[in-house]
Short mmCIF file of C-alpha atoms in Angstrom, two decimals:
data_model
loop_
_atom_site.label_atom_id
_atom_site.label_comp_id
_atom_site.label_asym_id
_atom_site.label_seq_id
_atom_site.Cartn_x
_atom_site.Cartn_y
_atom_site.Cartn_z
CA MET A 182 -132.52 21.86 139.55
CA SER A 183 -131.87 18.47 141.70
CA SER A 184 -128.19 18.00 142.51
CA SER A 185 -127.75 15.04 139.93
CA ASN A 186 -128.36 17.65 137.34
CA VAL A 187 -126.41 20.38 138.67
CA ALA A 188 -123.48 17.72 138.81
CA THR A 189 -123.58 16.71 135.26
CA SER A 190 -124.12 19.99 134.13
CA PHE A 191 -121.12 21.17 135.92
CA SER A 192 -118.63 18.51 135.01
CA LYS A 193 -119.67 19.08 131.55
CA ASP A 194 -119.30 23.10 131.74
CA SER A 195 -117.19 23.86 128.96
CA GLU A 196 -116.80 27.80 130.36
CA GLY A 197 -115.32 26.56 133.97
CA ARG A 198 -118.22 28.40 135.74
CA LEU A 199 -119.24 27.19 139.20
CA PRO A 200 -122.86 26.65 139.71
CA LYS A 201 -124.34 29.07 142.59
CA GLU A 202 -125.97 25.82 143.90
CA TYR A 203 -122.08 25.38 145.14
CA ALA A 204 -121.26 28.62 144.99
CA PHE A 205 -123.33 29.89 147.75
CA PRO A 206 -122.92 27.24 150.22
CA PHE A 207 -119.07 27.87 149.90
CA LEU A 208 -119.27 31.67 150.44
CA ILE A 209 -121.34 30.62 153.51
CA ALA A 210 -118.33 28.62 154.79
CA ALA A 211 -115.76 31.26 153.76
CA LYS A 212 -117.71 34.06 155.63
CA ALA A 213 -117.94 31.30 158.68
CA ALA A 214 -113.91 30.89 158.22
CA VAL A 215 -113.35 34.58 158.16
CA LEU A 216 -115.52 35.17 161.23
CA ASN A 217 -114.13 32.23 163.34
CA PRO A 218 -110.68 31.72 163.12
CA PRO A 219 -109.19 28.03 163.70
CA SER A 220 -107.31 27.14 166.87
CA TRP A 221 -104.16 26.64 164.53
CA ALA A 222 -104.19 30.25 163.45
CA GLY A 223 -103.17 31.45 167.08
CA GLU A 224 -103.54 35.29 167.44
CA ASN A 225 -102.99 36.08 163.70
CA GLY A 226 -103.73 39.86 163.63
CA TRP A 227 -104.07 39.54 159.48
CA TRP A 228 -106.78 36.96 159.68
CA GLN A 229 -109.55 39.16 159.89
CA LYS A 230 -108.06 42.06 157.20
CA GLU A 231 -107.00 39.31 154.59
CA GLY A 232 -110.07 37.33 155.05
CA ASN A 233 -112.62 40.21 154.47
CA ARG A 234 -110.61 41.11 151.38
CA TRP A 235 -110.82 37.44 150.11
CA LEU A 236 -114.34 37.11 150.87
CA GLU A 237 -115.22 40.19 148.97
CA SER A 238 -113.17 39.43 146.27
CA MET A 239 -114.21 35.60 146.14
CA SER A 240 -118.29 36.94 146.06
CA LEU A 241 -117.49 39.36 143.43
CA LYS A 242 -115.83 36.57 141.24
CA LEU A 243 -118.57 34.07 142.11
CA ASN A 244 -121.33 36.71 141.22
CA ILE A 245 -122.87 36.25 144.54
CA PRO A 246 -123.85 39.51 146.57
CA LEU A 247 -121.92 39.69 150.05
CA ASP A 248 -125.40 40.82 151.60
CA SER A 249 -127.28 37.69 150.37
CA LEU A 250 -125.31 35.48 152.63
CA PRO A 251 -126.27 34.86 156.49
CA SER A 252 -125.01 37.59 158.83
CA ASN A 253 -123.04 35.89 161.15
CA PRO A 254 -122.86 32.14 160.14
CA THR A 255 -120.68 29.49 162.53
CA PRO A 256 -119.13 26.36 161.80
CA LEU A 257 -121.95 24.40 162.90
CA ASP A 258 -124.20 26.18 160.55
CA VAL A 259 -122.07 25.29 157.64
CA SER A 260 -121.96 21.73 158.64
CA HIS A 261 -125.49 21.56 157.30
CA PHE A 262 -124.25 22.47 153.60
CA ALA A 263 -121.89 19.80 153.81
CA HIS A 264 -123.68 17.59 151.47
CA ALA A 265 -124.95 20.46 149.26
CA ILE A 266 -122.20 19.77 146.98
CA PRO A 267 -122.23 16.03 145.92
CA GLN A 268 -118.70 13.94 146.54
CA PRO A 269 -118.63 13.58 142.85
CA GLU A 270 -118.18 16.94 142.23
CA HIS A 271 -115.81 17.84 144.80
CA HIS A 272 -112.61 17.67 142.62
CA ALA A 273 -114.38 19.92 140.04
CA THR A 274 -115.73 22.57 142.60
CA VAL A 275 -112.08 22.80 143.91
CA LEU A 276 -110.48 23.16 140.89
CA ALA A 277 -113.04 26.25 139.77
CA LEU A 278 -112.44 27.80 143.59
CA LEU A 279 -108.74 27.57 143.11
CA SER A 280 -108.75 29.04 139.80
CA ALA A 281 -110.86 31.86 141.37
CA SER A 282 -108.47 32.30 144.15
CA LEU A 283 -105.44 32.43 141.44
CA LEU A 284 -107.23 35.59 139.90
CA PRO A 285 -106.11 39.06 140.87
CA PHE A 286 -108.40 40.50 143.96
CA ALA A 287 -111.50 41.87 142.86
CA SER A 288 -113.16 44.58 144.93
CA SER A 289 -116.05 46.57 144.66
CA SER A 290 -114.44 49.52 146.42
CA LYS A 291 -113.01 52.32 144.17
CA SER A 292 -110.82 53.41 147.11
CA ASP A 293 -109.02 49.96 147.40
CA LYS A 294 -106.37 50.31 145.02
CA THR A 295 -103.78 47.55 146.40
CA GLY A 296 -102.16 46.37 143.33
CA SER A 297 -101.29 42.61 142.94
CA ALA A 298 -99.81 40.29 139.94
CA PRO A 299 -101.24 39.54 137.12
CA LEU A 300 -101.77 35.86 139.21
CA ASN A 301 -101.31 34.99 142.51
CA TYR A 302 -101.48 32.34 145.35
CA THR A 303 -100.37 33.93 148.44
CA PRO A 304 -100.15 31.61 151.74
CA ALA A 305 -103.23 33.65 153.30
CA THR A 306 -105.12 32.67 150.21
CA ARG A 307 -104.37 28.98 150.78
CA ALA A 308 -104.92 28.97 154.68
CA LEU A 309 -108.57 30.44 154.07
CA LEU A 310 -109.25 28.40 151.22
CA TRP A 311 -108.03 25.06 153.25
CA TYR A 312 -110.05 26.32 156.17
CA ALA A 313 -113.36 26.74 154.40
CA LEU A 314 -113.03 23.60 152.40
CA SER A 315 -112.76 21.69 155.90
CA LEU A 316 -115.95 23.16 157.05
CA LEU A 317 -117.41 22.08 154.03
CA GLN A 318 -115.99 18.36 154.98
CA ILE A 319 -114.31 18.37 151.46
CA PRO A 320 -111.16 16.27 152.00
CA HIS A 321 -107.94 18.35 151.47
CA GLU A 322 -106.56 15.63 149.16
CA HIS A 323 -108.87 17.28 146.56
CA LEU A 324 -107.07 20.79 147.09
CA LEU A 325 -103.76 19.10 146.60
CA SER A 326 -104.50 17.69 143.36
CA ALA A 327 -106.15 20.97 142.17
CA GLU A 328 -102.86 22.79 143.00
CA ASP A 329 -100.95 19.87 141.02
CA HIS A 330 -103.43 19.83 137.98
CA VAL A 331 -103.65 23.89 137.68
CA SER A 332 -99.98 24.39 137.95
CA GLN A 333 -99.04 22.18 134.85
CA GLY A 334 -101.91 23.52 132.95
CA LEU A 335 -100.71 27.21 133.41
CA TYR A 336 -97.13 26.50 132.65
CA ALA A 337 -98.50 24.70 129.57
CA GLU A 338 -100.58 27.49 128.51
CA LEU A 339 -97.85 30.03 129.01
CA LYS A 340 -95.44 28.06 126.80
CA ASN A 341 -97.75 27.62 124.28
CA ALA A 342 -98.74 31.28 124.46
CA GLU A 343 -94.59 31.81 123.82
CA ILE A 344 -94.45 29.48 121.03
CA LYS A 345 -97.56 31.07 119.46
CA ALA A 346 -95.90 34.31 119.75
CA GLN A 347 -92.58 33.23 118.26
CA SER A 348 -94.55 31.43 115.39
CA GLU A 349 -96.59 34.49 114.35
CA ALA A 350 -93.32 36.61 114.67
CA ALA A 351 -91.56 34.33 112.31
CA ARG A 352 -94.49 34.12 109.96
CA LYS A 353 -94.42 37.96 109.47
CA GLU A 354 -90.65 37.84 108.75
CA HIS A 355 -91.52 35.34 106.07
CA GLU A 356 -94.01 37.49 104.61
CA GLU A 357 -91.77 40.49 105.01
CA GLY A 358 -88.98 38.48 102.46
CA TRP A 359 -87.32 36.56 105.08
CA GLY A 360 -86.75 34.19 102.23
CA GLY A 361 -84.07 31.14 102.46
CA LYS A 362 -84.26 28.02 104.82
CA TRP A 363 -85.41 30.01 107.62
CA GLY A 364 -88.28 31.40 105.95
CA ARG A 365 -89.46 27.79 105.33
CA LEU A 366 -88.42 26.29 109.00
CA ALA A 367 -87.68 28.27 111.85
CA ALA A 368 -86.54 27.12 115.26
CA THR A 369 -87.89 28.16 118.44
CA VAL A 370 -87.39 27.62 122.15
CA GLY A 371 -90.30 25.71 122.46
CA GLY A 372 -90.41 23.88 119.04
CA VAL A 373 -89.96 23.77 115.27
CA ILE A 374 -92.06 25.91 113.24
CA ILE A 375 -92.88 24.24 109.79
CA GLY A 376 -95.25 26.49 107.35
CA GLY A 377 -96.31 28.21 110.57
CA VAL A 378 -97.10 25.49 112.84
CA ALA A 379 -95.48 24.98 115.93
CA ILE A 380 -94.30 21.35 116.15
CA GLY A 381 -93.95 20.31 119.79
CA MET A 382 -96.96 22.18 121.18
CA THR A 383 -99.36 20.53 123.45
CA GLY A 384 -102.62 21.50 121.22
CA GLY A 385 -106.15 21.14 122.19
CA LEU A 386 -108.43 23.71 124.40
CA ALA A 387 -107.46 24.36 127.81
CA ALA A 388 -109.38 22.64 130.96
CA PRO A 389 -112.34 24.38 131.90
CA ALA A 390 -111.06 25.14 135.41
CA LEU A 391 -107.92 27.25 133.44
CA LEU A 392 -110.66 29.18 131.34
CA PRO A 393 -110.68 31.92 133.55
CA LEU A 394 -107.27 32.45 133.57
CA LEU A 395 -106.58 32.61 129.80
CA PRO A 396 -106.61 36.22 129.37
CA PHE A 397 -103.54 36.50 131.73
CA LEU A 398 -101.53 33.70 129.82
CA THR A 399 -100.16 35.54 126.78
CA ALA A 400 -96.50 35.75 125.72
CA GLY A 401 -96.55 38.99 127.26
CA SER A 402 -97.82 37.91 130.61
CA ALA A 403 -95.55 35.20 130.52
CA PRO A 404 -92.59 36.14 132.13
CA ILE A 405 -94.34 38.30 134.54
CA VAL A 406 -96.57 35.40 135.53
CA LEU A 407 -93.59 33.00 135.71
CA GLY A 408 -91.51 35.31 137.52
CA THR A 409 -94.16 36.34 140.49
CA LEU A 410 -96.45 33.15 140.69
CA PHE A 411 -93.85 30.38 140.23
CA GLY A 412 -90.74 32.72 141.10
CA LEU A 413 -88.81 31.69 138.00
CA THR A 414 -87.16 35.02 137.78
CA GLY A 415 -83.58 34.65 137.29
CA GLY A 416 -83.37 30.96 137.80
CA GLY A 417 -85.80 31.28 141.00
CA LEU A 418 -84.37 29.43 144.33
CA ALA A 419 -82.29 27.23 142.16
CA GLY A 420 -80.33 29.82 140.64
CA LEU A 421 -80.34 32.24 143.77
CA ARG A 422 -77.08 33.75 144.35
CA VAL A 423 -76.11 36.02 147.63
CA ASN A 424 -73.50 37.98 148.64
CA LYS A 425 -72.40 35.12 151.32
CA ARG A 426 -68.94 36.71 152.47
CA TRP A 427 -70.92 39.79 153.25
CA ALA A 428 -73.51 37.96 155.49
CA GLY A 429 -71.14 35.99 157.18
CA VAL A 430 -71.94 32.54 155.47
CA ASP A 431 -69.49 30.47 153.58
CA VAL A 432 -72.19 28.32 151.72
CA PHE A 433 -76.00 29.44 151.25
CA ASP A 434 -77.63 27.72 148.27
CA PHE A 435 -80.73 25.61 147.50
CA VAL A 436 -80.60 22.38 145.57
CA GLN A 437 -83.76 21.30 144.11
CA ILE A 438 -84.68 17.77 144.57
CA VAL A 439 -88.38 17.79 143.47
CA GLY A 440 -90.35 19.73 141.03
CA GLY A 441 -90.02 21.71 137.88
CA GLY A 442 -89.37 24.99 136.29
CA GLU A 443 -86.16 26.91 134.98
CA GLY A 444 -82.67 25.90 136.33
CA ASN A 445 -83.80 23.11 138.30
CA ASP A 446 -81.24 20.69 139.49
CA PRO A 447 -80.08 18.02 136.85
CA GLY A 448 -80.33 15.23 139.68
CA SER A 449 -83.90 15.80 140.50
CA VAL A 450 -86.81 13.79 139.91
CA ALA A 451 -87.98 16.44 137.65
CA GLN A 452 -85.21 15.47 135.36
CA LYS A 453 -84.97 11.66 136.07
CA LYS A 454 -87.81 8.98 134.83
CA ASP A 455 -85.23 6.03 135.88
CA ALA A 456 -81.61 5.31 135.40
CA GLY A 457 -80.26 6.77 131.92
CA THR A 458 -83.39 8.27 130.87
CA VAL A 459 -84.48 11.98 130.78
CA GLU A 460 -87.88 13.31 131.32
CA LYS A 461 -88.90 16.42 129.81
CA PRO A 462 -88.63 19.20 132.53
CA GLN A 463 -92.03 19.55 134.64
CA ALA A 464 -94.10 22.21 135.52
CA PRO A 465 -93.43 23.86 138.67
CA SER A 466 -95.78 23.91 141.29
CA LEU A 467 -98.28 26.30 142.87
CA VAL A 468 -96.81 25.49 146.50
CA ALA A 469 -93.04 25.09 147.45
CA THR A 470 -91.19 23.21 150.33
CA ILE A 471 -87.72 24.24 151.58
CA VAL A 472 -85.91 21.76 154.17
CA ILE A 473 -83.22 23.15 155.96
CA PRO A 474 -80.69 20.35 157.28
CA GLY A 475 -78.68 20.97 160.58
CA LEU A 476 -75.81 18.90 162.31
CA LEU A 477 -73.96 16.15 160.32
CA ILE A 478 -71.43 13.57 161.64
CA GLU A 479 -70.37 11.73 158.50
CA LYS A 480 -69.81 13.84 155.47
CA GLU A 481 -71.02 17.23 154.32
CA THR A 482 -73.46 15.54 151.98
CA GLU A 483 -75.19 13.75 154.65
CA ALA A 484 -78.61 15.60 154.87
CA ILE A 485 -79.07 16.06 151.15
CA ASP A 486 -78.15 12.55 150.21
CA GLY A 487 -80.99 11.34 153.03
CA LEU A 488 -83.33 13.96 151.56
CA ARG A 489 -83.05 12.89 148.10
CA ALA A 490 -84.40 9.55 149.19
CA CYS A 491 -87.43 10.95 150.44
CA VAL A 492 -88.90 12.45 146.77
CA ASP A 493 -91.51 10.17 146.94
CA LEU A 494 -93.34 12.03 150.10
CA PHE A 495 -93.29 15.50 147.91
CA SER A 496 -94.13 13.86 144.72
CA SER A 497 -97.60 12.71 145.05
CA PRO A 498 -99.00 15.36 144.55
CA ARG A 499 -95.96 17.06 143.37
CA ARG A 500 -94.48 20.12 144.82
CA ASP A 501 -91.30 21.99 144.33
CA THR A 502 -88.82 21.31 146.99
CA PHE A 503 -85.58 22.37 148.03
CA ILE A 504 -82.88 21.98 150.35
CA LEU A 505 -81.21 24.91 151.99
CA ASN A 506 -77.53 23.99 151.92
CA HIS A 507 -75.88 26.21 154.29
CA SER A 508 -72.57 26.04 156.30
CA PRO A 509 -71.93 22.04 155.66
CA GLN A 510 -68.21 22.61 157.00
CA GLU A 511 -69.36 24.05 160.20
CA MET A 512 -72.29 21.78 160.57
CA LEU A 513 -70.14 18.93 160.18
CA SER A 514 -67.62 20.09 162.53
CA ALA A 515 -69.65 20.66 165.09
CA GLY A 516 -71.71 17.64 164.76
CA LYS A 517 -68.35 15.58 165.11
CA THR A 518 -67.15 17.63 168.27
CA LEU A 519 -70.60 17.23 169.89
CA HIS A 520 -70.64 13.39 168.98
CA ASN A 521 -67.22 12.73 170.18
CA TRP A 522 -67.69 15.00 173.33
CA VAL A 523 -70.79 13.00 174.33
CA MET A 524 -69.45 9.72 173.43
CA ASN A 525 -66.44 9.95 175.26
CA LYS A 526 -66.69 12.49 177.90
CA LEU A 527 -70.47 12.32 179.40
CA LEU A 528 -70.97 8.73 178.23
CA GLY A 529 -67.95 7.71 179.82
CA LYS A 530 -69.00 9.10 183.12
CA VAL A 531 -72.09 6.68 183.22
CA LYS A 532 -71.07 3.54 184.65
CA GLY A 533 -72.48 0.25 183.66
CA LYS A 534 -73.65 1.58 180.28
CA ILE A 535 -72.58 0.47 176.60
CA LYS A 536 -71.98 3.66 175.14
CA GLY A 537 -72.64 2.84 171.48
CA GLU A 538 -76.23 1.37 172.82
CA ILE A 539 -76.83 4.65 174.93
CA ILE A 540 -76.12 7.09 172.09
CA LYS A 541 -78.46 5.06 169.71
CA ARG A 542 -81.27 4.67 172.50
CA ALA A 543 -80.99 7.24 174.80
CA ALA A 544 -83.69 6.10 177.78
CA LEU A 545 -85.10 9.17 179.69
CA SER A 546 -83.12 8.22 182.78
CA THR A 547 -80.11 8.23 180.86
CA VAL A 548 -80.77 11.63 179.87
CA TYR A 549 -81.42 12.74 183.67
CA GLY A 550 -78.21 10.86 184.45
CA VAL A 551 -75.98 12.88 181.98
CA VAL A 552 -77.29 16.19 182.68
CA ALA A 553 -77.22 15.37 186.54
CA LEU A 554 -73.24 14.86 186.25
CA PRO A 555 -71.18 17.11 188.23
CA MET A 556 -70.85 20.75 186.91
CA SER A 557 -67.09 20.01 187.21
CA ILE A 558 -67.14 17.69 184.38
CA TYR A 559 -68.89 20.09 181.84
CA GLN A 560 -66.27 23.11 182.97
CA THR A 561 -63.39 21.08 182.16
CA THR A 562 -64.31 19.37 179.30
CA GLY A 563 -67.06 21.26 177.52
CA MET A 564 -65.20 24.58 176.60
CA VAL A 565 -64.09 22.98 173.10
CA VAL A 566 -67.44 21.91 172.32
CA ASP A 567 -69.13 25.14 173.60
CA ASN A 568 -67.18 27.10 171.41
CA GLU A 569 -67.90 24.67 168.29
CA TRP A 570 -71.60 24.82 169.19
CA ILE A 571 -71.68 28.83 169.44
CA ARG A 572 -69.85 28.81 166.23
CA ALA A 573 -72.54 26.84 164.41
CA CYS A 574 -75.67 28.48 166.02
CA ASP A 575 -74.36 31.71 165.09
CA ARG A 576 -73.69 30.42 161.02
CA SER A 577 -77.30 29.16 161.56
CA LYS A 578 -78.49 32.40 162.49
CA LYS A 579 -76.95 34.50 159.96
CA ALA A 580 -78.59 32.05 157.53
CA GLY A 581 -81.87 32.68 158.89
CA ARG A 582 -81.59 36.28 158.22
CA LEU A 583 -80.48 35.34 154.71
CA LEU A 584 -83.67 33.16 154.37
CA ALA A 585 -85.86 36.10 155.72
CA GLU A 586 -84.42 38.37 152.95
CA VAL A 587 -85.05 35.78 150.17
CA LEU A 588 -88.77 35.06 151.27
CA GLN A 589 -89.24 39.07 151.66
CA LYS A 590 -88.11 39.23 148.07
CA LYS A 591 -90.24 36.46 146.90
CA VAL A 592 -87.74 34.95 144.82
CA GLN A 593 -89.84 31.65 145.95
CA GLY A 594 -92.41 33.27 144.32
CA GLU A 595 -96.11 34.66 145.13
CA ARG A 596 -97.05 31.12 146.16
CA PRO A 597 -97.60 29.07 149.81
CA VAL A 598 -94.15 27.74 150.79
CA THR A 599 -93.48 25.56 153.58
CA LEU A 600 -90.37 25.79 155.71
CA ILE A 601 -89.00 22.63 157.51
CA GLY A 602 -85.87 23.00 159.79
CA VAL A 603 -83.97 20.06 161.38
CA SER A 604 -81.80 20.54 164.16
CA LEU A 605 -79.58 23.66 163.54
CA GLY A 606 -81.91 24.09 160.53
CA ALA A 607 -85.11 24.51 163.00
CA LEU A 608 -82.69 27.60 164.59
CA VAL A 609 -82.20 28.82 160.82
CA LEU A 610 -86.04 28.94 160.51
CA LEU A 611 -86.64 30.37 164.00
CA GLU A 612 -84.46 33.47 162.94
CA ALA A 613 -85.88 33.42 159.67
CA LEU A 614 -89.41 33.93 161.02
CA THR A 615 -88.63 36.39 164.11
CA THR A 616 -86.85 38.51 161.34
CA LEU A 617 -89.87 38.69 159.05
CA ALA A 618 -92.16 39.39 162.24
CA GLU A 619 -89.70 42.09 163.18
CA THR A 620 -89.63 43.80 160.05
CA SER A 621 -93.41 43.40 159.19
CA THR A 622 -96.73 45.36 160.40
CA PRO A 623 -98.74 42.92 163.01
CA GLU A 624 -101.39 42.92 160.13
CA ALA A 625 -99.26 42.05 157.63
CA ALA A 626 -100.24 38.73 155.49
CA PRO A 627 -97.83 36.10 156.38
CA LEU A 628 -95.31 34.68 153.74
CA VAL A 629 -95.03 31.33 154.85
CA ASP A 630 -97.75 28.66 154.86
CA CYS A 631 -96.30 26.00 156.94
CA ALA A 632 -93.48 26.13 159.47
CA LEU A 633 -92.11 22.62 161.21
CA PHE A 634 -89.62 22.92 163.83
CA ILE A 635 -87.64 19.36 164.20
CA SER A 636 -85.70 19.05 167.13
CA LEU A 637 -85.27 22.87 167.83
CA PRO A 638 -81.94 23.30 169.92
CA ALA A 639 -83.43 26.65 171.62
CA SER A 640 -85.62 27.99 173.92
CA PRO A 641 -87.63 30.73 172.28
CA SER A 642 -89.26 33.28 174.94
CA ASP A 643 -93.20 33.51 174.45
CA GLU A 644 -92.78 36.96 172.37
CA GLU A 645 -90.62 34.99 170.05
CA TRP A 646 -93.18 32.45 169.38
CA LYS A 647 -96.02 34.92 168.87
CA GLN A 648 -93.78 36.26 166.31
CA VAL A 649 -93.37 32.51 164.75
CA ARG A 650 -97.27 32.36 164.65
CA SER A 651 -97.83 35.57 163.01
CA ALA A 652 -95.32 34.89 160.19
CA VAL A 653 -97.07 31.76 159.44
CA ALA A 654 -100.54 31.26 157.86
CA ARG A 655 -101.47 27.77 158.71
CA ARG A 656 -99.32 25.17 160.52
CA VAL A 657 -96.90 25.66 163.13
CA VAL A 658 -95.14 22.38 164.75
CA ASN A 659 -92.86 21.65 167.22
CA ALA A 660 -91.50 18.19 166.96
CA TYR A 661 -89.61 17.09 169.87
CA CYS A 662 -88.00 13.98 171.39
CA THR A 663 -87.72 13.48 175.14
CA THR A 664 -84.96 11.20 175.06
CA ASP A 665 -82.67 13.46 173.00
CA LEU A 666 -79.49 13.16 174.69
CA ILE A 667 -77.49 15.50 172.68
CA LEU A 668 -79.95 18.56 173.25
CA ALA A 669 -79.85 17.84 176.76
CA GLY A 670 -75.99 17.68 177.05
CA VAL A 671 -76.00 20.89 174.98
CA GLY A 672 -78.27 22.56 177.16
CA ARG A 673 -76.90 21.39 180.43
CA LEU A 674 -73.35 22.78 179.24
CA HIS A 675 -75.07 26.14 178.20
CA GLU A 676 -76.71 26.01 181.79
CA VAL A 677 -73.02 25.43 183.42
CA LEU A 678 -71.01 28.01 181.10
CA GLY A 679 -73.49 30.58 180.45
CA GLY A 680 -76.77 30.20 182.10
CA GLY A 681 -80.07 29.10 180.88
CA GLY A 682 -82.02 25.93 181.65
CA TRP A 683 -81.62 22.71 179.42
CA SER A 684 -84.98 21.26 180.17
CA GLU A 685 -86.66 24.22 178.22
CA MET A 686 -85.47 23.33 174.86
CA ALA A 687 -88.06 22.93 172.49
CA GLY A 688 -86.87 19.75 170.74
CA LEU A 689 -87.17 18.27 174.26
CA ARG A 690 -90.53 18.82 175.06
CA PRO A 691 -94.14 19.84 174.27
CA LEU A 692 -95.03 23.59 174.65
CA GLU A 693 -98.64 23.58 174.93
CA ARG A 694 -99.08 27.01 173.25
CA GLU A 695 -102.19 27.73 171.62
CA GLY A 696 -101.39 27.69 167.55
CA VAL A 697 -98.29 25.39 168.02
CA GLU A 698 -98.95 21.72 167.08
CA ASP A 699 -96.87 19.25 169.37
CA LEU A 700 -95.75 16.33 167.65
CA ASP A 701 -93.58 13.55 169.90
CA LEU A 702 -91.04 11.96 167.87
CA SER A 703 -90.06 9.66 170.69
CA ASP A 704 -91.39 6.43 168.98
CA VAL A 705 -89.74 7.53 165.90
CA ILE A 706 -86.04 8.31 166.67
CA ASP A 707 -84.04 7.75 169.95
CA GLY A 708 -81.47 10.42 169.71
CA HIS A 709 -80.57 13.83 167.54
CA PHE A 710 -78.02 11.81 165.77
CA GLU A 711 -80.84 9.65 164.28
CA LEU A 712 -82.39 12.61 162.53
CA ASN A 713 -80.52 12.16 159.16
CA PRO A 714 -80.60 8.63 158.77
CA LYS A 715 -84.32 8.16 159.72
CA ILE A 716 -85.54 11.43 157.88
CA LYS A 717 -87.90 10.02 156.09
CA GLU A 718 -89.73 8.48 158.86
CA VAL A 719 -89.40 11.85 160.69
CA LEU A 720 -90.99 13.63 158.00
CA LYS A 721 -93.69 11.25 157.76
CA ALA A 722 -94.65 11.51 161.72
CA VAL A 723 -94.86 15.74 161.19
CA HIS A 724 -97.40 14.92 158.48
CA VAL A 725 -95.22 17.05 155.75
CA SER A 726 -98.01 16.86 153.04
CA ASP A 727 -100.69 18.49 155.25
#
């Protein structure tokens, strides 16, 4: 069969099956991906274990025996199959592979008793699928689009299943003599039943890519799938309530700014089409993003307001996006104190400079000039600042431990989540990931898809970076700014008052570590307090959609 005939038959395949002409090269790429981990995977102990399990499961789902594959394929070998799947069929192929990945793990071993949710999409699964597709030179945009497509289809089918079940229950009650006006017209959550027909249902057949999933999309399974895959049990992240007083954090909640589901923020783009117009709530996405802000200098909602202006970055393709709002009073108090200290004390000692211009455009020479000031200046002016900073860091670390608990309980769902920490929010992220690593076995599958550290005000040890890398399936990013006067000043203050070296701060320099992606933000921001007003440019620079 020619490739053109295969393409025609596949795109019209009403059963959503992946032709063997496409499945075979994909499985070769999948095996090569498992045997040859990417450089960004670092020293992940889980890659081989989860990869072998995933490879066996996909071979069974695609009905191609593992022993029919080459014994030791390499990425170079896979490159010869790059054109085996025609470009016009890339999207349909990725849709079919994503649906297969969502199905429960399959195993030929009777001893494999590992239970799984009816449908699941873990960070490990996404990382393996992402890498295999890249070896086949299939653009990642197809996976991002497929995730959006499938999430909307899944949610619609689940809601339809619930409506059909309610419709049938109403019909039976009518047959049993339920009478009166309620026998003729029964209201349901999803629509109105008139004569046994639910008004408001989407109707029609499911897309071919969803057909393998239909046995799991029933009224009975709906609460399980919505709770485990999308994390909507109890309102999900947006409805999370924690014992903050016990945890030592006064505020800890999630504000949803993009996406759908039940209990999302009324001000999110899921609810607003334009001014004065309310859209029907959207489906939750197969992937999620949590942004963790840090220091503030103007108001407690400063970071949230800035991130609301970035919704387009998370909307094409759409993904559920949350802001972790924690300890805003402490972040504002520390930010103002630090800002005033640098402006009035440190920069006041740098002669011949205009303070306002320096704080906006801190040249590298100015950074070295500030940290080279006499120790007596730090000792006499820095104690109050140090106390504020330590208090803010303490709250951030406590928030990080709470975040780790949220992730372990999978409140976000059985789906990949990207975590983005900005300023002290990066310290929250560091604490969360090291806590996850400390409470997991070395070969445990990661709970996080990507972790982006932006201006991290800390100097993690080699062991801590190894822990971070083990807790993340794909990207670990260290975004730094060599002209960050605030981090340099705080680092020097700690060096004077309590030891440590300012130049080792991750937010000031590249790490040059395997498995960590260094990105220089010096051309995007000129200093720490430009992070909030320029957050959109910063998120673009760290390739938040990758």
